[in-house]
Amino acid sequence: MSAVRETEEQWRQFLAGDWTPADSGRTFEDRDPYTGEVVAEVAAGGREDAQRAVQAAAEAFAGWARTPPAQRQAVFLKAADALERRRDEVVSLLARETGCTFGFGMFQMQFVPGLLRQVAALAYAPVGEVIPSDTGAFAMGLRRPVGVVGAIAPWNAALILSARSIAAPLALGNTVVLKPSELSPIVGGLIWGEIFSEAGLPAGVLNIVTHAPGEAGAIGDELVEHPRVRRLTFTGSTATGRRLAEAAGRQLKRVVLELGGYNPLLVLADADLEYAVNASTFGAFLHQGQICMSARRIIVERAVADEFAGRLAEKTSGLKTGDPKEPDTIIGPLITEQALQTVRRRVEDAVQQGAKVLAGGEQVGPCFQATLLGDVPAESELAQEETFGPVAALEVVDSAQDAVERANATDYGLAGGIITQDMDRGLALAQQLEAGIIHINDQPVGDEPQMPFGGVKNSGFGRFGGTAVIDEFTDLRWITAQSEPHPFPF
Ligand code: ADP
């Protein structure tokens, strides 16, 4: 397979194992959200490119599906090594392309090789079963890869979220068309063309189509409508995910959907307050709050509310805002000017309606300060919508039970945390929280490749990690073998 793209600053699409310009010949500029500089010029693909990608994936499917598991496994182990060798370059690209701070870049670089190594074992995972039959037949339940998987990934944790969209489907014997976000076409997309080429993945097994801002729709439509695409995975906003799921429903295609969250962190009166402050700060402000699991609301019991609020405000005010390429920066830029303005508008609007600024509250160049608000009115947009930025709302409640009720009063249900020193109480409350992921004595942000990751309610369905992916990306079939002829009634 031809290995290398054109130059550092120019990236073509990765179709059928080749670096290919867009069918239209167009390109777009991929920009650094902090400096505004052009990171690279990238192919602006469209529906024809998506069609070619699906075609290539469909042609590669039969060969890849019957490749012995040991060979498939080896590809993922090599890919993990290949990625690790490029650690510094990838962390730097994460900063340049997505404004990702050093700490979160390193977290992604630690998570993804682990994911690839765990996924390597999936090549052997689809074991079948022999099922007792009353007809005398030898009956089996067998798993087969589904075919072509269409993967749509976001920009925020670009390396992790693109890796998890493609790795398990590929390891299970499927072929994939990846559509990265227009805001992270390299580190959330094209980089995988290089990594997997080096690891020996055959041509056509992974295809990557990139597109200019505002032009995702046509590629998404092709992935949804092309009959050879049998499953879809989507990570992104609830609005886009809903549209995709509706369209996929018309085509009777299964989708794994991981959408937004409005994630609560409960701080109970018996919490170690220093730990609670540290957990809240990390959970709310890592990657400037642009994580689907970010703690958006911190719900604290009244008995400790004043002291907790004061300490949390102080810590929040001390977080360094600025250039994500400086290793001690905690709050880097928001991904786009539009995202920045949405955060700013929602904060200003909440304040106008009566919210109090306990820390932050201001735009600083392309960044928004880590912001803690109290008394956010329930009617404000900030209290109702996921606001993808460094803003947390502090809410005071009279009891842990009130905290649970508040936490559940949202359409979302991705992640949550409960800080308490009473583990039994924590476990009892965790049962009551309506979310796919709950951490006791921790904040909501966290992931490990072997865990069942996903939400309930408007945060989506299906699971990305662990063994759940076997069901998501294979078909279970019933096969029988009748060794004795048996009588038919007519
Ligand atoms: P975010 O606001 O976090 O960027 P989006 O849902 O807009 O979330 O983006 C997540 C992914 O969905 C990105 O890859 C984006 O390009 C893609 N996307 C956006 N609109 C569509 C669409 N109409 N069809 C398919 N994918 C889309």
XYZ file of C-alpha atoms and ligand atoms in Angstrom:
517
model
C 0.000 0.000 0.000
C 1.404 3.401 -0.855
C 2.445 4.896 2.384
C 2.957 8.574 2.523
C 0.875 11.645 2.070
C 2.206 14.624 0.130
C 3.867 16.991 2.573
C 3.552 18.039 6.200
C 1.236 20.884 5.241
C -0.931 19.117 2.701
C -3.098 16.140 3.417
C -5.095 14.205 0.897
C -7.819 11.704 1.711
C -7.036 8.073 2.378
C -9.041 5.917 -0.039
C -8.336 2.304 -0.983
C -4.848 2.581 0.498
C -3.904 5.671 -1.528
C -3.554 9.325 -0.656
C -6.073 10.869 -3.022
C -7.256 14.425 -3.715
C -10.961 15.198 -3.425
C -12.958 14.295 -6.504
C -13.715 18.007 -6.934
C -10.033 18.926 -6.491
C -11.007 21.316 -3.693
C -9.124 21.760 -0.405
C -9.768 23.649 2.831
C -7.636 25.235 5.516
C -7.351 23.434 8.829
C -6.605 26.125 11.430
C -5.041 26.357 14.877
C -7.810 27.606 17.198
C -5.348 29.526 19.371
C -3.231 31.328 16.780
C -5.527 31.148 13.771
C -2.575 29.901 11.705
C -3.123 27.325 8.979
C -1.980 23.912 10.258
C -2.546 22.174 6.956
C -4.423 22.263 3.693
C -6.755 19.288 3.567
C -8.807 17.654 0.824
C -12.409 18.882 0.808
C -14.215 15.679 -0.049
C -17.857 15.259 -0.915
C -20.449 12.637 -1.667
C -18.482 11.117 -4.592
C -15.479 10.625 -2.330
C -17.642 8.959 0.300
C -19.037 6.699 -2.401
C -15.537 5.693 -3.492
C -14.578 5.074 0.116
C -17.573 2.806 0.690
C -16.837 0.984 -2.551
C -13.228 0.410 -1.487
C -14.332 -0.770 1.956
C -16.923 -3.100 0.435
C -14.335 -4.638 -1.893
C -11.855 -5.143 0.941
C -14.402 -6.718 3.296
C -14.361 -10.369 2.231
C -10.564 -10.582 2.362
C -10.247 -8.838 5.721
C -13.091 -10.834 7.289
C -11.344 -14.093 6.475
C -7.855 -12.915 7.456
C -6.727 -15.183 10.319
C -7.202 -13.555 13.727
C -3.490 -13.712 14.502
C -2.764 -11.527 11.478
C -5.519 -9.078 12.365
C -4.302 -8.958 15.946
C -0.743 -8.206 14.861
C -1.880 -5.103 12.962
C -3.312 -3.513 16.113
C -0.266 -4.327 18.227
C 1.953 -2.736 15.570
C -0.371 0.256 15.284
C -0.043 0.842 19.052
C 3.756 0.829 18.729
C 3.668 3.064 15.661
C 1.500 5.597 17.472
C 3.700 5.571 20.567
C 6.767 6.290 18.455
C 5.041 9.482 17.285
C 3.953 10.617 20.736
C 5.487 14.101 20.766
C 4.359 14.886 17.249
C 0.797 13.757 18.002
C 0.580 15.718 21.268
C 1.797 18.772 19.373
C -0.750 18.180 16.608
C -3.512 17.813 19.184
C -2.540 21.232 20.530
C -2.259 22.840 17.106
C -5.356 21.342 15.578
C -7.714 21.214 18.555
C -6.278 23.586 21.205
C -5.672 20.599 23.456
C -3.497 21.260 26.501
C -0.407 19.172 27.213
C -2.033 17.192 30.031
C -5.049 16.161 27.996
C -2.830 15.437 24.993
C -0.736 13.076 27.092
C -3.878 11.433 28.461
C -5.037 10.732 24.902
C -1.612 9.400 23.991
C -1.710 7.040 26.952
C -5.299 5.895 26.349
C -5.130 5.117 22.648
C -2.169 2.704 22.513
C -3.904 0.871 25.385
C -7.110 0.791 23.382
C -5.315 -0.597 20.325
C -3.624 -3.314 22.375
C -6.875 -4.339 24.024
C -8.742 -4.258 20.733
C -6.132 -6.602 19.264
C -7.640 -9.336 21.438
C -11.047 -8.760 19.826
C -9.796 -10.610 16.778
C -10.389 -13.759 18.890
C -13.445 -12.531 20.786
C -16.411 -13.564 18.638
C -16.714 -17.090 19.986
C -19.949 -18.869 19.112
C -22.174 -21.280 20.974
C -23.718 -24.672 20.413
C -27.410 -24.568 21.310
C -29.480 -27.668 22.202
C -32.075 -28.229 19.496
C -35.301 -30.253 19.733
C -35.115 -31.212 16.058
C -31.933 -33.239 16.351
C -30.021 -30.594 14.432
C -26.588 -29.408 15.458
C -27.472 -25.756 16.165
C -24.995 -22.946 16.501
C -24.983 -19.256 17.270
C -22.162 -17.742 15.208
C -20.928 -14.218 14.950
C -19.900 -12.628 11.676
C -18.548 -9.158 11.041
C -21.299 -6.957 9.635
C -19.489 -5.511 6.596
C -18.730 -1.823 6.109
C -19.025 0.394 9.194
C -19.456 4.156 8.739
C -17.744 6.048 11.563
C -18.413 9.731 12.260
C -16.107 11.227 14.879
C -15.857 14.611 16.616
C -12.949 16.971 17.253
C -12.876 17.296 21.024
C -10.919 14.264 22.215
C -9.991 13.743 18.591
C -7.457 10.946 18.939
C -9.466 8.861 21.427
C -12.844 9.328 19.813
C -11.675 8.554 16.288
C -9.671 5.547 17.529
C -12.589 4.031 19.386
C -14.881 4.575 16.377
C -12.681 2.499 14.096
C -10.531 0.117 16.153
C -13.094 -2.371 17.482
C -15.046 -2.581 14.216
C -11.806 -3.258 12.315
C -10.482 -5.809 14.815
C -13.763 -7.712 14.592
C -13.252 -8.112 10.839
C -15.266 -5.207 9.457
C -14.010 -2.570 7.073
C -14.489 1.095 7.873
C -15.083 4.497 6.323
C -14.079 7.182 8.828
C -15.351 10.734 8.535
C -13.449 12.906 10.997
C -14.639 16.320 12.080
C -13.687 19.195 9.796
C -12.030 20.666 12.909
C -9.650 17.739 13.431
C -9.145 16.135 10.023
C -5.588 15.044 10.815
C -5.375 14.038 14.450
C -8.954 12.749 14.459
C -8.720 11.116 11.056
C -5.935 11.092 8.498
C -3.230 10.194 10.994
C -4.867 6.754 11.150
C -4.112 6.269 7.472
C -0.431 6.599 8.232
C -0.466 4.601 11.456
C -2.412 1.693 10.005
C -0.436 1.688 6.743
C 2.729 1.328 8.770
C 1.074 -1.431 10.811
C 0.262 -3.392 7.653
C -3.507 -2.970 7.370
C -4.462 -4.023 3.824
C -5.612 -1.383 1.332
C -9.310 -0.520 1.498
C -9.888 -1.882 4.998
C -9.796 1.660 6.423
C -10.788 4.665 4.317
C -10.862 8.262 5.495
C -12.915 11.011 3.858
C -12.367 14.625 4.907
C -14.487 17.666 4.153
C -14.639 21.429 4.513
C -16.588 23.102 7.336
C -20.331 22.937 6.796
C -20.060 20.070 4.302
C -20.480 17.040 6.554
C -24.052 16.434 5.473
C -23.423 14.948 2.023
C -20.838 12.485 3.333
C -23.072 11.594 6.265
C -25.978 11.017 3.866
C -23.884 8.685 1.732
C -22.817 6.672 4.771
C -26.410 6.410 5.942
C -27.902 5.613 2.545
C -25.293 3.447 0.827
C -26.589 -0.117 1.034
C -23.122 -1.571 1.624
C -22.723 0.382 4.891
C -24.262 -1.909 7.513
C -23.585 -0.096 10.804
C -22.866 3.439 11.878
C -21.086 4.913 14.850
C -21.507 8.534 15.779
C -20.023 10.667 18.533
C -21.098 14.291 18.647
C -23.938 16.606 19.485
C -27.387 15.374 20.392
C -28.951 17.430 17.574
C -26.777 15.882 14.827
C -26.969 12.428 16.405
C -30.751 12.591 16.455
C -30.856 13.529 12.755
C -28.463 10.730 11.891
C -30.396 8.158 13.928
C -33.664 9.227 12.285
C -32.148 8.854 8.838
C -30.526 5.538 9.780
C -33.878 4.340 11.101
C -35.403 4.829 7.660
C -32.643 2.610 6.265
C -33.072 0.111 9.157
C -29.435 0.541 10.124
C -28.161 0.188 13.641
C -26.198 3.096 15.095
C -24.002 3.389 18.154
C -24.635 6.921 19.381
C -22.652 8.778 21.992
C -24.020 12.265 22.386
C -23.895 15.169 24.779
C -24.275 15.212 28.532
C -25.355 17.585 31.287
C -23.336 15.800 33.885
C -23.813 16.242 37.609
C -21.196 15.983 40.310
C -22.775 15.523 43.731
C -20.776 16.726 46.726
C -22.287 15.297 49.900
C -21.926 16.841 53.330
C -19.491 14.161 54.496
C -17.083 14.729 51.576
C -13.417 15.496 52.070
C -13.711 19.061 50.823
C -10.201 19.401 49.496
C -10.662 16.266 47.440
C -14.095 17.484 46.325
C -12.634 20.815 45.192
C -9.837 19.125 43.248
C -12.238 16.627 41.665
C -14.701 19.361 40.700
C -12.031 21.541 39.131
C -10.626 18.674 37.096
C -14.073 17.384 36.092
C -15.377 20.773 35.028
C -12.335 22.303 33.377
C -10.159 19.603 31.815
C -9.840 20.447 28.095
C -11.648 23.711 28.915
C -14.856 21.785 29.542
C -15.091 20.476 25.978
C -15.612 16.848 26.982
C -18.954 15.087 26.752
C -18.463 13.870 30.353
C -17.434 17.268 31.815
C -19.054 18.145 35.134
C -21.524 20.858 34.116
C -23.337 21.140 37.441
C -21.868 20.689 40.862
C -24.619 19.956 43.353
C -23.541 20.418 46.937
C -25.305 19.795 50.237
C -26.098 22.979 52.130
C -24.146 22.047 55.278
C -20.816 22.419 53.419
C -21.908 24.677 50.567
C -20.358 27.974 51.685
C -16.951 26.594 52.490
C -16.912 24.414 49.370
C -18.004 27.301 47.118
C -15.287 29.585 48.474
C -12.530 27.026 48.012
C -13.743 25.958 44.584
C -13.972 29.573 43.398
C -10.428 30.226 44.602
C -9.011 27.178 42.828
C -10.990 27.945 39.661
C -9.657 31.509 39.569
C -6.086 30.221 39.722
C -6.196 28.063 36.581
C -3.826 29.344 33.915
C -5.559 30.398 30.724
C -3.767 30.812 27.394
C -1.520 29.047 24.914
C -2.106 25.280 25.040
C 1.452 24.717 23.842
C 2.773 25.971 27.191
C 2.873 22.886 29.415
C 1.337 24.541 32.496
C -1.716 25.940 30.674
C -4.943 24.414 31.952
C -7.494 26.418 29.952
C -6.689 26.613 26.247
C -8.831 28.113 23.476
C -12.331 27.082 22.575
C -12.435 25.222 19.317
C -13.980 27.992 17.197
C -14.984 31.625 17.471
C -18.589 30.490 17.230
C -18.169 28.097 20.171
C -16.562 30.907 22.168
C -19.437 33.257 21.451
C -22.022 30.626 22.414
C -20.330 30.130 25.792
C -20.029 33.849 26.328
C -23.622 34.562 25.351
C -25.000 31.844 27.612
C -22.951 33.043 30.594
C -23.989 36.670 30.039
C -27.579 35.647 29.601
C -27.572 33.567 32.813
C -25.984 36.465 34.714
C -28.584 38.874 33.363
C -31.252 36.531 34.652
C -29.749 36.491 38.133
C -26.818 34.051 38.156
C -23.806 35.049 40.273
C -20.251 34.846 38.933
C -18.197 33.080 41.617
C -15.083 32.836 39.425
C -14.037 33.708 35.868
C -16.756 34.858 33.510
C -14.635 36.635 30.905
C -13.323 35.972 27.442
C -9.523 36.167 27.118
C -8.577 36.226 23.418
C -9.699 32.899 21.928
C -10.165 31.447 25.437
C -12.883 31.726 28.045
C -11.827 31.775 31.683
C -12.697 28.822 33.889
C -16.048 30.013 35.190
C -18.099 29.051 38.210
C -21.645 30.376 38.456
C -24.058 30.212 41.383
C -27.859 30.604 41.392
C -28.192 29.852 37.683
C -31.913 30.307 36.894
C -33.597 27.097 35.780
C -35.083 28.856 32.722
C -31.706 29.998 31.365
C -30.189 28.244 28.355
C -27.140 27.435 30.456
C -29.272 25.430 32.880
C -30.953 23.479 30.128
C -28.437 22.867 27.357
C -25.030 21.298 27.318
C -22.645 24.273 27.104
C -19.407 22.974 25.630
C -16.923 25.128 27.488
C -15.282 25.868 30.853
C -18.432 26.789 32.751
C -19.861 24.961 35.760
C -23.020 25.795 37.684
C -22.973 25.377 41.459
C -26.279 24.326 42.988
C -27.031 24.048 46.704
C -29.494 21.421 47.956
C -30.929 20.410 51.328
C -30.234 16.694 51.063
C -28.604 13.992 48.994
C -32.060 12.948 47.839
C -32.691 16.469 46.525
C -29.351 16.283 44.760
C -30.399 13.095 42.965
C -33.709 14.641 41.912
C -31.958 17.737 40.563
C -29.366 15.615 38.794
C -32.071 13.583 37.069
C -34.082 16.618 35.986
C -32.463 16.745 32.555
C -32.999 15.014 29.230
C -29.355 13.933 29.164
C -27.875 10.905 30.920
C -24.223 10.365 30.159
C -22.012 10.537 33.245
C -22.019 11.626 36.864
C -20.022 11.559 40.063
C -20.745 11.393 43.786
C -18.182 12.577 46.323
C -18.802 11.015 49.717
C -16.786 9.121 52.268
C -19.704 6.731 52.824
C -19.339 4.126 50.103
C -22.640 2.361 50.915
C -24.531 5.604 50.580
C -22.653 6.385 47.395
C -23.624 3.032 45.907
C -27.269 3.489 46.889
C -27.390 6.930 45.272
C -25.540 5.714 42.176
C -28.404 3.267 41.575
C -30.810 6.197 41.477
C -28.919 8.454 39.087
C -30.126 8.269 35.482
C -26.826 8.058 33.619
C -24.815 5.463 31.733
C -21.692 6.110 33.818
C -21.424 6.960 37.540
C -18.242 7.262 39.580
C -18.362 7.199 43.369
C -15.695 9.291 45.010
C -14.673 10.628 41.651
C -15.765 13.195 39.078
C -17.502 12.242 35.790
C -14.598 12.495 33.328
C -12.776 9.229 32.746
C -12.503 6.345 30.368
C -10.729 3.044 30.001
C -10.886 0.981 26.820
C -12.336 -2.094 28.563
C -15.296 -0.257 30.129
C -18.841 -0.121 28.732
C -18.938 3.531 27.693
C -22.180 5.233 26.740
C -25.253 7.053 27.930
C -28.974 6.770 28.529
C -31.832 9.150 27.635
C -30.747 11.864 25.156
C -27.074 10.993 25.605
C -27.434 8.109 23.163
C -27.400 4.343 23.062
C -25.032 1.523 22.357
C -21.661 1.075 24.039
C -18.169 1.753 22.704
C -15.846 -0.111 25.055
C -15.453 -3.489 26.673
C -17.120 -6.576 25.327
C -20.283 -4.675 24.325
C -18.597 -3.840 21.014
C -18.808 -7.488 19.989
C -22.570 -7.168 19.817
C -22.413 -3.691 18.270
C -20.162 -4.695 15.369
C -21.012 -8.307 14.581
C -24.192 -10.101 13.520
C -25.258 -13.118 15.551
C -26.518 -15.847 13.245
C -28.296 -19.135 13.874
C -26.873 -21.992 11.792
C -28.088 -25.575 11.931
C -26.789 -28.829 10.479
C -29.350 -31.670 10.169
C -27.443 -34.900 9.849
C -30.596 -37.105 9.823
C -33.372 -36.372 7.348
C -36.525 -35.572 9.298
C -40.173 -35.870 8.250
C -42.031 -32.845 6.922
C -45.810 -32.646 7.499
C -46.605 -32.246 3.782
P -19.843 19.189 17.728
O -20.771 20.331 17.976
O -19.325 18.554 18.957
O -18.810 19.435 16.680
P -21.356 17.787 15.780
O -22.475 16.847 16.039
O -21.635 19.008 15.011
O -20.780 18.053 17.204
O -20.144 17.050 15.073
C -19.796 15.719 15.324
C -19.496 15.061 14.014
O -20.686 15.061 13.240
C -18.439 15.774 13.168
O -17.667 14.804 12.469
C -19.289 16.559 12.197
O -18.610 16.862 10.987
C -20.398 15.563 11.961
N -21.612 16.118 11.353
C -22.112 17.357 11.458
N -23.247 17.469 10.723
C -23.466 16.250 10.141
C -24.456 15.702 9.280
N -25.485 16.429 8.846
N -24.323 14.408 8.892
C -23.300 13.652 9.324
N -22.332 14.111 10.140
C -22.409 15.390 10.556
